[in-house]
Steps between C-alpha positions, in 0.01 A plus 500: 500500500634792626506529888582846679732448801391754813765401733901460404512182702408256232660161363453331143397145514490251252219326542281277329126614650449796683090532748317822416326569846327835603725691806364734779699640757579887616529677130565136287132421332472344180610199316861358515708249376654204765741253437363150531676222702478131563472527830420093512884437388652750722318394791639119422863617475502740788333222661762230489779808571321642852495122647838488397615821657303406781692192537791665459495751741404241756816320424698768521341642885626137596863531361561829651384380855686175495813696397444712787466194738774351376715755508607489129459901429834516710677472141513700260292270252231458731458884544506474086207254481312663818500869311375307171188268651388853643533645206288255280254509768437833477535458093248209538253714735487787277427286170211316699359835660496604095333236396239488782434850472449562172308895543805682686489881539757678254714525795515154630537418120821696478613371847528126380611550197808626628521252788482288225804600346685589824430101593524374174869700439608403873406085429741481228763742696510250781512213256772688326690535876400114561667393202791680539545376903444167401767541211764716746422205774595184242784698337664618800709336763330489811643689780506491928234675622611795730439841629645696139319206296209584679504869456570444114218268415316787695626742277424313200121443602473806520588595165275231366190621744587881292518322191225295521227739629678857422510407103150391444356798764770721261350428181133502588614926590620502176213374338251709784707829380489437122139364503401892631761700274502524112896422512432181245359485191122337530646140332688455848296689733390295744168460651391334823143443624287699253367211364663216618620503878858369341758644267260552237595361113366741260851571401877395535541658867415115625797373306720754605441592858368082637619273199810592488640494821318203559692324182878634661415389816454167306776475302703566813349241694520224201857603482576419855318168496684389189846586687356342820363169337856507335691533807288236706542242255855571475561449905276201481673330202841573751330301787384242378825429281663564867228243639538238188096557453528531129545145462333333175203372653149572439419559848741762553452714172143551565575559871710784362255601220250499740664695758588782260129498359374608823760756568436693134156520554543638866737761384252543210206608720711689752686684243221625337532347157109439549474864481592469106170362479355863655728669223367307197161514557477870603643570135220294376170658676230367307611089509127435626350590134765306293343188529458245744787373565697843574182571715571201733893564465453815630282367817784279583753725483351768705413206745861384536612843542252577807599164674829673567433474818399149511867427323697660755315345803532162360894584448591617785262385759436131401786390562678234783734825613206799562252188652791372770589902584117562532437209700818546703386889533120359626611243709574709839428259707705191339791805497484568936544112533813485286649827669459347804636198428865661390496690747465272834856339451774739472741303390320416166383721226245455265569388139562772210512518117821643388433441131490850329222483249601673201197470307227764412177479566388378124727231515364363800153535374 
């Protein structure tokens, strides 16, 4: 069958059925061929996915306002994970306005398909700054806090807030500028919201522009959370021979095992080794039709990557530290009475905590 193209925005698709439906509209009448989709299996991924972003992004509204209370975004880690749950939210709100609205106008098409890769791009750039703050943190010596220690953490967030929002913002120009100039040759020209309102995969410009940064960004971060898990076992071997904990006894080898279970799998998740998961599968876009177990596989794994922000709340937030701040932060009135109370006699002084806590934030989750 020979079909004559009218318009130069086309795409070849291998497909397996094809509808033959009859088309009216302005100077279009006649017969023309359609690509047929399940919708019925779409619907029951996309499904499970948009209650999962949903869940997420509630999650993550919660973390950022209990930072705030608490006054954790004073450091420079909470500023990290504040500029990151913002950033999947706005990642999370754009994938569910796609998939709600599924008959956007060619410009709204366009316009989310490169928030979708200005989001996507900036989730693993703040991951990638995360990972490397949580790395710097555990691998440095921790120093007094004053005025010049102040102004250089300043400095540095700073260079991670360009990094992490001027690279992705950077490359969707690039791709903008070379999507409306005949610089590359048409197997890496890329193409955004023609048909798809994403970077759209009729040829290798996926790979190159999204896959690829996505998979260094990745390899950096594993990297770091090798060395980190490395270094953290290391100090906590030197304790606990310091402490005579690594006695032979049952009790205290799992005690240990247990202990550096749960603090593998919380750098895990925070370092974004999850995100390998987004990586694999992306190079892999038709999993659903392999058969049924890849199908489910894939639900999953697109699952546990939009509970990101369910991780990080239950991380962070749940946990004996963040509840005491946020009930000592809520608790105005219990607060007065103690004030009061040190202040009447002035020949007493109320009770301080001297201990310097030299711990980061993961490893007091």
């Amino acid at each position: 069958m020979i079909l004559k193209m009218t318009t130069k925005l086309f795409m070849v698709q291998d497909v397996q059925s094809y509808c033959l439906e009859h088309a009216e509209k302005g100077s279009i009448y006649g017969y023309y061929l359609f690509t047929c989709y399940n919708f019925k299996e779409i619907d029951v991924k996309f499904t499970h996915t948009l209650w999962a972003k949903i869940m997420s992004c509630i999650f993550l509204v919660f973390t950022i306002v209990i930072y705030f209370l608490v006054g954790e975004t004073k450091n420079t880690f909470g500023k990290i994970l504040i500029n990151y749950c913002v950033n999947v939210i706005l990642l999370m709100v754009t994938l569910m306005v796609s998939q709600i609205d599924v008959l956007p106008t060619r410009l709204e098409c366009k316009l989310r398909g490169y928030f979708i890769i200005i989001f996507t791009l900036a989730s693993f750039a703040w991951f990638n700054i995360m990972s490397l703050n949580i790395w710097w943190t555990f691998s440095t010596p921790k120093r007094m806090i004053g005025s010049d220690q102040k102004r250089k953490e300043l400095k540095k967030f700073l260079l991670y807030f360009l990094y992490g929002w001027g690279m992705p913002i950077s490359l969707a120009l690039l791709i903008l500028l070379l999507e409306n100039t005949a610089f590359l040759p048409k197997v890496i020209q890329p193409y955004v919201g023609i048909f798809f309102c994403s970077l759209e995969n009729r040829n290798y410009a996926p790979i190159v522009f999204f896959l690829l940064p996505q998979l260094i960004f990745q390899v950096v971060n594993t990297t770091l959370f090798v060395k980190t898990i490395i270094y953290c076992i290391k100090v906590k071997n030197d304790i606990n021979r310091l402490n005579d904990l690594s006695k032979d006894n049952g009790n205290g080898k799992f005690s240990v095992a247990k202990e550096r279970l749960g603090l593998i799998i919380k750098l895990g998740i925070v370092m974004g080794v999850i995100w390998i998961f987004e990586v694999a599968t992306a190079f892999f876009t038709k999993m659903h039709s392999y058969n049924a177990f890849t199908k489910y596989l894939e639900v999953v794994l697109d699952n546990l990557i939009c509970l990101q922000g369910t991780f990080i709340f239950l991380i962070f937030i749940c946990k004996r530290k963040t509840f005491n701040k946020l009930k000592k932060r809520l608790s105005f009135s219990g607060q007065s009475a103690s004030h009061s109370s040190c202040t009447t006699q002035s020949t007493s002084f109320c009770p301080m905590n001297k201990k310097q806590n030299t711990r980061t934030n993961l490893d007091e989750a």
